[in-house]
mmCIF file of C-alpha atoms in Angstrom:
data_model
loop_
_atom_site.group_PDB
_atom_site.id
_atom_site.type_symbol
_atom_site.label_atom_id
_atom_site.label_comp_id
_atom_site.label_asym_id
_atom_site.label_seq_id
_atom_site.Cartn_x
_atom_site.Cartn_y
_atom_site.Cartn_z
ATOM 1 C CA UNK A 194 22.136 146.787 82.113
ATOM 2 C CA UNK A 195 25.524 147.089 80.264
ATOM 3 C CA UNK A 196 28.411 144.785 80.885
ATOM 4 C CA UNK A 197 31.067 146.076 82.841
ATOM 5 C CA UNK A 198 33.741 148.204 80.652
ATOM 6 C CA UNK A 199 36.266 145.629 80.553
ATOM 7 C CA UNK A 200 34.244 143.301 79.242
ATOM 8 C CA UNK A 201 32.942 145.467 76.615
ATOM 9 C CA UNK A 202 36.251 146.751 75.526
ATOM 10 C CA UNK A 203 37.525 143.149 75.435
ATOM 11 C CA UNK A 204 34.542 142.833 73.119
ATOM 12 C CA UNK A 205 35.641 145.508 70.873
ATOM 13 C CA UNK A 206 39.279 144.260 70.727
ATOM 14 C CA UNK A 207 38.327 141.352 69.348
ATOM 15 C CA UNK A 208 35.938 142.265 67.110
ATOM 16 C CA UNK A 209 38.604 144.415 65.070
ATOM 17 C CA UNK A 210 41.733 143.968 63.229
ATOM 18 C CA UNK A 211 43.339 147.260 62.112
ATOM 19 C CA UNK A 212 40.420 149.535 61.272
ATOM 20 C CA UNK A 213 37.983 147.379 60.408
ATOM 21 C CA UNK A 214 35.852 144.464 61.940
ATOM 22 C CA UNK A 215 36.212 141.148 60.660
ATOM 23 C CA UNK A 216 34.242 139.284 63.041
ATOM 24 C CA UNK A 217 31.002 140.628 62.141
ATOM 25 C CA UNK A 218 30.363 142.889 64.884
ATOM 26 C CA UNK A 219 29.600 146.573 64.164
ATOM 27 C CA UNK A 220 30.821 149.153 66.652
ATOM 28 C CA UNK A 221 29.353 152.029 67.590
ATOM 29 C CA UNK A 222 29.812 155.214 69.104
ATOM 30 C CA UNK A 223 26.987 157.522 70.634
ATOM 31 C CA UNK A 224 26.865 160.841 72.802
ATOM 32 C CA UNK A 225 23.295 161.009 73.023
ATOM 33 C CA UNK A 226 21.756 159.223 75.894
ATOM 34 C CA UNK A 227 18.453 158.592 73.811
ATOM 35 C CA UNK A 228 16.438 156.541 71.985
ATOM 36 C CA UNK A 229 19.326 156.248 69.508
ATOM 37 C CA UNK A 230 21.898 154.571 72.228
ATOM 38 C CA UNK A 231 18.971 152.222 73.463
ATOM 39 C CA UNK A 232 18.283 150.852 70.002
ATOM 40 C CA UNK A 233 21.817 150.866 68.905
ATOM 41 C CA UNK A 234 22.659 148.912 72.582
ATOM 42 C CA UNK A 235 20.074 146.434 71.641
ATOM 43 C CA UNK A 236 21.460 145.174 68.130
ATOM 44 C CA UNK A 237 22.683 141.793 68.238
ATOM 45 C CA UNK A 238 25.957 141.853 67.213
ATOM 46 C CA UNK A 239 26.968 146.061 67.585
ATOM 47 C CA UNK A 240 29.066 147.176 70.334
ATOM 48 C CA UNK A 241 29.682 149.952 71.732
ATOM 49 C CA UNK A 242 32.915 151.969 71.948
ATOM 50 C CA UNK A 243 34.856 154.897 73.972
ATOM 51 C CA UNK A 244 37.388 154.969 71.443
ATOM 52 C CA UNK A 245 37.689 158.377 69.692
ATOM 53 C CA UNK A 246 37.970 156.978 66.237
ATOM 54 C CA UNK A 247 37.380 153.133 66.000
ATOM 55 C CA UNK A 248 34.501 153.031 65.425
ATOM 56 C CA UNK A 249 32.240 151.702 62.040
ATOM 57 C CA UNK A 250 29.170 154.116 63.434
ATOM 58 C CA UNK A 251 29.268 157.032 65.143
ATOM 59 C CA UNK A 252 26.030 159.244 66.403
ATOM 60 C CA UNK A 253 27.691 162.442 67.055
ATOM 61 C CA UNK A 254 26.939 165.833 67.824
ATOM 62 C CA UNK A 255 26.733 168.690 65.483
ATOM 63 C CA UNK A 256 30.332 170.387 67.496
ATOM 64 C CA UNK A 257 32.216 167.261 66.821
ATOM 65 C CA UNK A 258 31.407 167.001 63.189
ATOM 66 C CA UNK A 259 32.470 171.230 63.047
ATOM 67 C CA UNK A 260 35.497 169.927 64.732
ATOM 68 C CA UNK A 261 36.907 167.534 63.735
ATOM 69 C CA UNK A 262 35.312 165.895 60.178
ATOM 70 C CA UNK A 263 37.681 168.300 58.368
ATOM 71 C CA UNK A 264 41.052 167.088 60.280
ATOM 72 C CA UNK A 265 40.080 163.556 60.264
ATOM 73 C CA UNK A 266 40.572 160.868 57.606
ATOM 74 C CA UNK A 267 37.331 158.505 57.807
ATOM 75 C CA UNK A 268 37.936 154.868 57.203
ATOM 76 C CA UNK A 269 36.100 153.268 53.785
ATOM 77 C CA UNK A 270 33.831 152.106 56.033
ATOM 78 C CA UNK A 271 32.812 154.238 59.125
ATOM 79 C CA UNK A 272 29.809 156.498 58.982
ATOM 80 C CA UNK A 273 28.764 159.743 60.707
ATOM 81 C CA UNK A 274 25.358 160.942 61.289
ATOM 82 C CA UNK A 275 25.764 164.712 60.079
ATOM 83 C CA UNK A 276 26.798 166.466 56.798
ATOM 84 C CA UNK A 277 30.253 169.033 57.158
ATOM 85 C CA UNK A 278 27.668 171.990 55.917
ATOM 86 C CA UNK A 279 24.020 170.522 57.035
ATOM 87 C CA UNK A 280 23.562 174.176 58.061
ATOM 88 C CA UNK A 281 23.126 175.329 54.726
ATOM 89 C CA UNK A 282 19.579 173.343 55.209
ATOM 90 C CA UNK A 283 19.322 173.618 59.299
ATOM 91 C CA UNK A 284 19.629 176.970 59.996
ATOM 92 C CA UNK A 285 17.021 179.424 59.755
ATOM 93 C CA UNK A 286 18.911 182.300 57.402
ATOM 94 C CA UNK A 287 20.483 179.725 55.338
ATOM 95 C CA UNK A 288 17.532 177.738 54.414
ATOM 96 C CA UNK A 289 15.573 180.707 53.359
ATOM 97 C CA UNK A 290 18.528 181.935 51.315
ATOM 98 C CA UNK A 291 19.202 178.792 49.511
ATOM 99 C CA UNK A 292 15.235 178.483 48.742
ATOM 100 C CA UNK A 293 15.275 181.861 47.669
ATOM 101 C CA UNK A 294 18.071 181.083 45.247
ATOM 102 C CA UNK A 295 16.751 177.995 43.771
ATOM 103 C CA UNK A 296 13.520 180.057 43.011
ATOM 104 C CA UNK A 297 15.185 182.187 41.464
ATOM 105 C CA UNK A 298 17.281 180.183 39.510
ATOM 106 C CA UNK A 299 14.424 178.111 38.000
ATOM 107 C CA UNK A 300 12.799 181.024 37.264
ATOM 108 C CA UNK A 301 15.483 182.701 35.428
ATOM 109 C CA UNK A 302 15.910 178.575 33.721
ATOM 110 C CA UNK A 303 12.803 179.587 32.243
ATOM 111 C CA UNK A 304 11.101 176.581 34.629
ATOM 112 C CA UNK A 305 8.369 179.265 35.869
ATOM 113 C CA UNK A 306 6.263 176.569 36.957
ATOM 114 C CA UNK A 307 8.681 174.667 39.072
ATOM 115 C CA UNK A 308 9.629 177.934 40.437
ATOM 116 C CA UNK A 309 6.175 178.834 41.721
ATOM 117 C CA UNK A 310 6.138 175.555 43.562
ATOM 118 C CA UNK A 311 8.714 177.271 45.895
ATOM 119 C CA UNK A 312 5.760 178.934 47.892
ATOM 120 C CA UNK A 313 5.964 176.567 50.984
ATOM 121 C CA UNK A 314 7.564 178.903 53.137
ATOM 122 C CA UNK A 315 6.819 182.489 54.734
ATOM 123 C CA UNK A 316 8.140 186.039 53.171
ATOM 124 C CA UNK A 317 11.105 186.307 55.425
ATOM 125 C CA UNK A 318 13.950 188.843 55.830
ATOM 126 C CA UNK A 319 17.499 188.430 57.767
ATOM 127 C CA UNK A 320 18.271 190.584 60.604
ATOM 128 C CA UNK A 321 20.464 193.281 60.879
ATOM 129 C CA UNK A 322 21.371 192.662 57.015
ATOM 130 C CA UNK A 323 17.572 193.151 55.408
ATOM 131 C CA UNK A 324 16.438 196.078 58.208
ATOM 132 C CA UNK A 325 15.435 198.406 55.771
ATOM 133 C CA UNK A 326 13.614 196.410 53.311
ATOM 134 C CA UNK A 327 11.673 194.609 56.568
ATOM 135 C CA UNK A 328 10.898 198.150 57.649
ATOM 136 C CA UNK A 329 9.682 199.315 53.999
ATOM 137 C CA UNK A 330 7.435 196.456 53.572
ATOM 138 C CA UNK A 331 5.964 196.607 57.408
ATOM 139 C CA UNK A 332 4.919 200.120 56.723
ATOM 140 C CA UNK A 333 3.859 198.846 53.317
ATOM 141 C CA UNK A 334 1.625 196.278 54.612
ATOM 142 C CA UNK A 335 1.762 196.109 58.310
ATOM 143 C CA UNK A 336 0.468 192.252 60.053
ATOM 144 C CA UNK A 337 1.771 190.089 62.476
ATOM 145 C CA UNK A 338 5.411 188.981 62.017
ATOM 146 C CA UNK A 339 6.887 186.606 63.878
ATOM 147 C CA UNK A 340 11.134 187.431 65.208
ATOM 148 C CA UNK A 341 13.659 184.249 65.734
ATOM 149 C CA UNK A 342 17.180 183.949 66.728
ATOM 150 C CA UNK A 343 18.886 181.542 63.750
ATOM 151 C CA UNK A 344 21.424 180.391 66.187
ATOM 152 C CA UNK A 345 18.873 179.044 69.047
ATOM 153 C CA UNK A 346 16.317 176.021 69.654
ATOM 154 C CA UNK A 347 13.155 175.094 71.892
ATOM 155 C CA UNK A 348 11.323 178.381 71.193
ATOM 156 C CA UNK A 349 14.159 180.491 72.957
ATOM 157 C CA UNK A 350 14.251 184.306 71.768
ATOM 158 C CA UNK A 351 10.689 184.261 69.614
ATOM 159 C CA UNK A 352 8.760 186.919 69.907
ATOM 160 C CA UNK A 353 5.639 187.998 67.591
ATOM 161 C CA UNK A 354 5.398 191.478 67.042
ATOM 162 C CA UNK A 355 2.307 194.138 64.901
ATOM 163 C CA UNK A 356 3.616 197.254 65.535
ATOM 164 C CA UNK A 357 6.702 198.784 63.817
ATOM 165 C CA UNK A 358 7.725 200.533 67.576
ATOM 166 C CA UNK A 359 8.068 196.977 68.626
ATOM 167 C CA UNK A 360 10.672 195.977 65.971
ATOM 168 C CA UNK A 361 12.550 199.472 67.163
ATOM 169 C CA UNK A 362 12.916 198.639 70.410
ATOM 170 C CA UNK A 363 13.889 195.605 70.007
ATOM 171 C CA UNK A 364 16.988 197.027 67.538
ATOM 172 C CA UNK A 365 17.235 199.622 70.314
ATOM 173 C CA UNK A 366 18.070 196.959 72.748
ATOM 174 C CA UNK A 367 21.624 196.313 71.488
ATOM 175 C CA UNK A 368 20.886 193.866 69.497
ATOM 176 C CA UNK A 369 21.891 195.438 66.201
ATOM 177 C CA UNK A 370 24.526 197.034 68.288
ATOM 178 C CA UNK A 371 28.460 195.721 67.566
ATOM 179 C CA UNK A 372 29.121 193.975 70.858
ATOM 180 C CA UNK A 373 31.987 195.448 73.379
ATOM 181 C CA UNK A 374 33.976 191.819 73.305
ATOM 182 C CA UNK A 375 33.702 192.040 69.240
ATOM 183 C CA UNK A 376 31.617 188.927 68.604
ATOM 184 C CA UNK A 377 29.329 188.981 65.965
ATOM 185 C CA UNK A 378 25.672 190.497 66.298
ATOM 186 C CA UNK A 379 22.742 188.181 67.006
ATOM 187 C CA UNK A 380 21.166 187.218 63.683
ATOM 188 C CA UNK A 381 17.237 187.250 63.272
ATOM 189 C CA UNK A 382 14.713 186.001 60.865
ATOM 190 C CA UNK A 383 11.415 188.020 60.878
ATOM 191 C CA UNK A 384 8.885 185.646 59.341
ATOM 192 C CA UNK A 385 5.146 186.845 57.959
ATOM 193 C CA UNK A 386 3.130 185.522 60.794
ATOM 194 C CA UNK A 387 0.262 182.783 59.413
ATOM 195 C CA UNK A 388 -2.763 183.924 61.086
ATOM 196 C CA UNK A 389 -5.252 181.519 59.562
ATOM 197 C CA UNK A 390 -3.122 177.751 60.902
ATOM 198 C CA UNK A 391 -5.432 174.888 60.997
ATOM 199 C CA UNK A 392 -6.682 174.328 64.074
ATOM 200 C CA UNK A 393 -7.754 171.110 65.826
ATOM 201 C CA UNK A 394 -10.646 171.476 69.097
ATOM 202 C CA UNK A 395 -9.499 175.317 68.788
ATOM 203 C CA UNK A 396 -5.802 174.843 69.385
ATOM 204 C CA UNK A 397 -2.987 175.378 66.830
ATOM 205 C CA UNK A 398 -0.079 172.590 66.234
ATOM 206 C CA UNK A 399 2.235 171.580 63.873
ATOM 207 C CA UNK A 400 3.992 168.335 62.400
ATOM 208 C CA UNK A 401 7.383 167.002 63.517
ATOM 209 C CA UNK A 402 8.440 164.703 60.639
ATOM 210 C CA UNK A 403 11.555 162.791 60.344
ATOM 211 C CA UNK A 404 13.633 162.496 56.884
ATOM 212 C CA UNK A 405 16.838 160.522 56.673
ATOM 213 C CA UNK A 406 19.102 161.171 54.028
ATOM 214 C CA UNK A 407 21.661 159.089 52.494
ATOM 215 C CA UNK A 408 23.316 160.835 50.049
ATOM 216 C CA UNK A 409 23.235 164.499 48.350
ATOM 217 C CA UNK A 410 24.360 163.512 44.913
ATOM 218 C CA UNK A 411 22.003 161.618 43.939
ATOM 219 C CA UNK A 412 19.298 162.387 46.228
ATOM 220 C CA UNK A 413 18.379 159.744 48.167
ATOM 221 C CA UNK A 414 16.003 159.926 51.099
ATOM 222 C CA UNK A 415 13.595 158.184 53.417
ATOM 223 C CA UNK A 416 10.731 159.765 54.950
ATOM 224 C CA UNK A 417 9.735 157.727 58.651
ATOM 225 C CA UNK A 418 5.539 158.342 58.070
ATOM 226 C CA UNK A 419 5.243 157.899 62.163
ATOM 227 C CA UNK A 420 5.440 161.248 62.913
ATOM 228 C CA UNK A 421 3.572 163.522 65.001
ATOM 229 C CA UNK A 422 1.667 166.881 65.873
ATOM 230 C CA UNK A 423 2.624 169.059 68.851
ATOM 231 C CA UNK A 424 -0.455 171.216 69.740
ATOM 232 C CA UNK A 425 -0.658 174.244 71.498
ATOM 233 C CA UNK A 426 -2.581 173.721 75.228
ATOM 234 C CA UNK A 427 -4.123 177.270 74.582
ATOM 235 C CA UNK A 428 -7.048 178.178 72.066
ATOM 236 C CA UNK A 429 -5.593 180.046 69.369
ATOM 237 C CA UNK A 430 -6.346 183.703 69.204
ATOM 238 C CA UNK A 431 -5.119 186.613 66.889
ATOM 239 C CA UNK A 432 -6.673 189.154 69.302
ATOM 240 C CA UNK A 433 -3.483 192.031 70.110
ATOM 241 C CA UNK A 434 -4.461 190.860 73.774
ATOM 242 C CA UNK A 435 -2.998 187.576 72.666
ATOM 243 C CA UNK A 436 -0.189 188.438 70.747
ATOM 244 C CA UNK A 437 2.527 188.118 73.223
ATOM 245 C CA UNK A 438 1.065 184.402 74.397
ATOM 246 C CA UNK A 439 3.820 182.190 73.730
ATOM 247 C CA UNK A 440 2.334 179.337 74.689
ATOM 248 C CA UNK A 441 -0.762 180.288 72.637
ATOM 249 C CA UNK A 442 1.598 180.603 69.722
ATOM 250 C CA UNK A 443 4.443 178.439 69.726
ATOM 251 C CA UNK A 444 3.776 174.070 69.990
ATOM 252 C CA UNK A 445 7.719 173.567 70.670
ATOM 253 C CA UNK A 446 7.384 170.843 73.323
ATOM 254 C CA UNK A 447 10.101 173.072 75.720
ATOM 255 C CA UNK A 448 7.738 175.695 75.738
ATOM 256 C CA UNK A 449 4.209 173.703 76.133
ATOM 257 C CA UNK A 450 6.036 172.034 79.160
ATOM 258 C CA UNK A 451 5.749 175.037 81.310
ATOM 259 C CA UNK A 452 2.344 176.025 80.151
ATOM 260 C CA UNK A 453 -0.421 175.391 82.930
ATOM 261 C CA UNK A 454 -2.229 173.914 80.668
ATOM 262 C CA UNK A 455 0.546 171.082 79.622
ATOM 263 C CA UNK A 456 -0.455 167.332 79.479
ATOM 264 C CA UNK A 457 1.988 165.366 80.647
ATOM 265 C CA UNK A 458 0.377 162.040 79.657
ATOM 266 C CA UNK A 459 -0.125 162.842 76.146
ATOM 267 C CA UNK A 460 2.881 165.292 75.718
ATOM 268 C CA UNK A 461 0.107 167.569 73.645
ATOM 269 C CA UNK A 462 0.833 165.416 70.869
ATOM 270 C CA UNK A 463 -1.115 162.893 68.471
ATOM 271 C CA UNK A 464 0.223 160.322 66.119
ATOM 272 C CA UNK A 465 0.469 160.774 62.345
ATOM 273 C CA UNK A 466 -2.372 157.970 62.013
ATOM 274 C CA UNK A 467 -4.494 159.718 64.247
ATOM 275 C CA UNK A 468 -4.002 163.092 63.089
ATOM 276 C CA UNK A 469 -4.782 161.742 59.556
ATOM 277 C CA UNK A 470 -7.864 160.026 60.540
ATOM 278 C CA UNK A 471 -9.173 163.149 62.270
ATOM 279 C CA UNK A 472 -8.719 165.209 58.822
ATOM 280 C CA UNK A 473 -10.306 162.562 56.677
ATOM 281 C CA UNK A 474 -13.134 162.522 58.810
ATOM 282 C CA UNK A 475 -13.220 166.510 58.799
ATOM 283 C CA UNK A 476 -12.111 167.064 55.380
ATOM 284 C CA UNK A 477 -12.043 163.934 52.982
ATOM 285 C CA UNK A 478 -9.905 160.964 51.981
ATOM 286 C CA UNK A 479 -8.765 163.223 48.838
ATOM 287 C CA UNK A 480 -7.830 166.349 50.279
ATOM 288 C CA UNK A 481 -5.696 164.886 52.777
ATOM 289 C CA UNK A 482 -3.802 162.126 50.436
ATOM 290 C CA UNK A 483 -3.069 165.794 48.247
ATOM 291 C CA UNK A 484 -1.899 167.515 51.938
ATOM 292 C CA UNK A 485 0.422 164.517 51.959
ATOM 293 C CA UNK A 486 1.960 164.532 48.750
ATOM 294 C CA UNK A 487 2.379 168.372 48.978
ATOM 295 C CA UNK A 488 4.743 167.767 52.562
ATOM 296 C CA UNK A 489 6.711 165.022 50.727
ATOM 297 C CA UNK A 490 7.286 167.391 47.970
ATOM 298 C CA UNK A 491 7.831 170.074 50.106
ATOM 299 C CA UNK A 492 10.961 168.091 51.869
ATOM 300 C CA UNK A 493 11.933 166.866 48.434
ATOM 301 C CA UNK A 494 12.236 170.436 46.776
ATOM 302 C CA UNK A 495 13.911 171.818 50.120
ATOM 303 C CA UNK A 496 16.545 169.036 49.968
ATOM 304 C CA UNK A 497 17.050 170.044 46.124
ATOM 305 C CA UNK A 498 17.666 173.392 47.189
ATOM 306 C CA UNK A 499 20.668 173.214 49.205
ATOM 307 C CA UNK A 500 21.903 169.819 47.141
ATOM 308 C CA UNK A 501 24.228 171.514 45.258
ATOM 309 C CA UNK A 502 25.838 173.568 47.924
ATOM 310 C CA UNK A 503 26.034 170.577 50.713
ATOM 311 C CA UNK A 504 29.531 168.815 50.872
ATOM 312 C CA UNK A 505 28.664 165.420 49.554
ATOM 313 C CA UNK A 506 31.055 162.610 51.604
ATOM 314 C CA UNK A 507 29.917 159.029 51.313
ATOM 315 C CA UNK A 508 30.647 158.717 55.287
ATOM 316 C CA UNK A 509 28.228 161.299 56.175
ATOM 317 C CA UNK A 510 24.334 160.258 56.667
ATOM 318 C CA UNK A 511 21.614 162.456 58.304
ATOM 319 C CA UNK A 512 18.262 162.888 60.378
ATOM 320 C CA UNK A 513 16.447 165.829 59.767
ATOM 321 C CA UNK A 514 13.238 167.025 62.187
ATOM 322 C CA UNK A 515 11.244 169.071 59.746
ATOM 323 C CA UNK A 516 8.629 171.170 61.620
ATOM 324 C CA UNK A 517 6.052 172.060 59.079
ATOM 325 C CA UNK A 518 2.698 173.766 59.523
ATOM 326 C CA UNK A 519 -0.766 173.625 58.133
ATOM 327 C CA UNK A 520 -2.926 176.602 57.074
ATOM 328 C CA UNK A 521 -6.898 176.400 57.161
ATOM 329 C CA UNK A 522 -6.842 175.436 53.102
ATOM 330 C CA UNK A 523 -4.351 172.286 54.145
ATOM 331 C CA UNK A 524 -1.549 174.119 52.438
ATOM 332 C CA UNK A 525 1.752 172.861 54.263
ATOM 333 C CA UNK A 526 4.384 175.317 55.327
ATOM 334 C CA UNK A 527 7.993 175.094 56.722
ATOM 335 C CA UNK A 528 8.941 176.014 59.610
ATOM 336 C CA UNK A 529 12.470 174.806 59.971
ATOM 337 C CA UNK A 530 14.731 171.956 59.557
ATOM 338 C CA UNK A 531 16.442 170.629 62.840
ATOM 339 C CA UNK A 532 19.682 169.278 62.885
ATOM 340 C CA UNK A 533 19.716 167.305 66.181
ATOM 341 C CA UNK A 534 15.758 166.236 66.298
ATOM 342 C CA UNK A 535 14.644 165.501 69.915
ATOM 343 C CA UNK A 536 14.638 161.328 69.448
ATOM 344 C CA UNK A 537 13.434 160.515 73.694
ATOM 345 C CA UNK A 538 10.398 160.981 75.050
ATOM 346 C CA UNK A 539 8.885 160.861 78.761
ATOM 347 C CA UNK A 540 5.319 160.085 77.304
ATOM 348 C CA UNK A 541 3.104 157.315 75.977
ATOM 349 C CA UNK A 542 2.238 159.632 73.215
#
């Protein structure tokens, strides 16, 4: 239980003096009622404040940071926990352009073998913008592509699709239309669907790893190595029958929790630890120490990518949710970075 507000305020008056504290207590503000408030609640010495800017910590959302980081003058001490322009690495189009780039870029450095290391995520193309050249390679070599809003979360607006009259209906839907009220149209990624994941007791899942990171310029990042893998509750199948299965398809926990088949004691998840155990038992000690040294690369060279172009401020930290999946050779892939990782959890698991 918290103590009443006046106490705590009385707290947090005399723990500063101008903007700073001097008496050794940190305060901190959070608008997540999560894991994050619970542990931050629980640190001798840190209290929590209402105030909107003294404050040595705050946990914000991604709006107030849009808001307000660029109107605001940020004490020598107080920290925030997102970057000004962490889109350029948390949203879908802008990842896949600035990995695109720094392919290129090494390529063109003459670093051909750095730039072939840039193969850890799917041939994508933008919506409306890159209609055409989706279309021309479709027809070129058909598959299973998968369609996702950039702007939305939890599995909302995915769709896979096979056939080319799918992908026109969709764009005949007003999507690709100019909308009455003049807002901007919906943007897409289509993604080359992996049909061959790795799959555990039938079922396909993926890994939801956290990465903190510090600082931009230099690079500096931690990787937490307790994360975990959301499974699927529904034997995976690439049968056209199947196709439009989302719960078949997609492991995103908001999705799995309306799927008959959903777990509620587990959460359809495992722990790194076990997860790893399984695969050394299935596929070696050797293979999967190389599977993990390919995802920590895979986060570093992703980070590298959009290092140049991210607005380096000493007051700005982050936690990143990377969602990355496995294919049947232990090949990891990325899915997508997540600005605002899910950090509660109504499960044991």
């Amino acid at each position: 239980p918290q103590p009443p507000r006046e106490q705590r305020e009385g707290q947090q008056r005399a723990a500063r003096v101008g903007g700073a504290c001097t008496s050794g207590a940190v305060r901190f503000r959070t608008v997540h009622h999560s894991t994050v408030a619970d542990v931050l609640r629980a640190r001798h010495g840190w209290v929590e404040t209402e105030s909107e800017l003294e404050w040595d910590l705050f946990w914000a959302d991604t709006t107030w940071c849009h808001d307000n980081l660029d109107r605001v003058r940020l004490g020598e001490h107080q920290r925030v926990n997102h970057f000004r322009n962490h889109y350029e690495l948390t949203r879908k189009d802008l990842l896949v352009k600035n990995l695109k780039r720094t392919k290129k870029a090494l390529a063109k450095e003459g670093q051909h073998e750095e730039a072939s290391r840039y193969d850890f995520f799917p041939e994508t193309y933008v919506l409306p913008a890159d209609y055409n050249l989706f279309v021309e390679e479709f027809r070129r070599t058909g598959g299973v592509w998968i369609m996702k809003p950039v702007g939305k979360a939890q599995g909302k607006g995915i769709f896979l699709m096979e056939k080319l009259s799918q992908i026109s209906e969709w764009k005949q839907s007003n999507r690709l239309k100019p909308r009455p009220d003049g807002a901007a149209t919906e943007t897409y990624v289509v993604q080359r669907y992996l049909e061959t994941p790795l799959l555990i007791g039938g079922k396909k899942f993926d890994l939801r790893i956290y990465v903190l990171v510090l600082s931009f310029a230099p690079l500096r990042v931690y990787l937490y190595r307790s994360g975990f893998a959301r499974f699927s509750g529904t034997r995976f199948s690439m049968h056209t029958r199947d196709i439009a299965n989302v719960n078949m398809h997609l492991t995103n926990v908001a999705i799995q929790k309306a799927a008959p088949e959903y777990d509620r004691r587990s959460g359809m998840k495992w722990d790194m630890r076990s997860l790893r155990l399984h695969l050394q038992a299935k596929r070696g000690a050797g293979a999967v120490d190389r599977m993990h040294d390919d995802v920590q690369l895979l986060i570093v060279r992703s980070l590298l990518s959009v290092a140049n172009t991210m607005v380096q401020d000493k007051h700005c930290f982050e936690l990143y949710g990377y969602d990355i999946i496995l294919d049947d050779a232990l090949k990891p892939l990325l899915l997508e970075v997540n600005a605002s990782p899910a950090l509660s959890s109504d499960t044991d698991a």
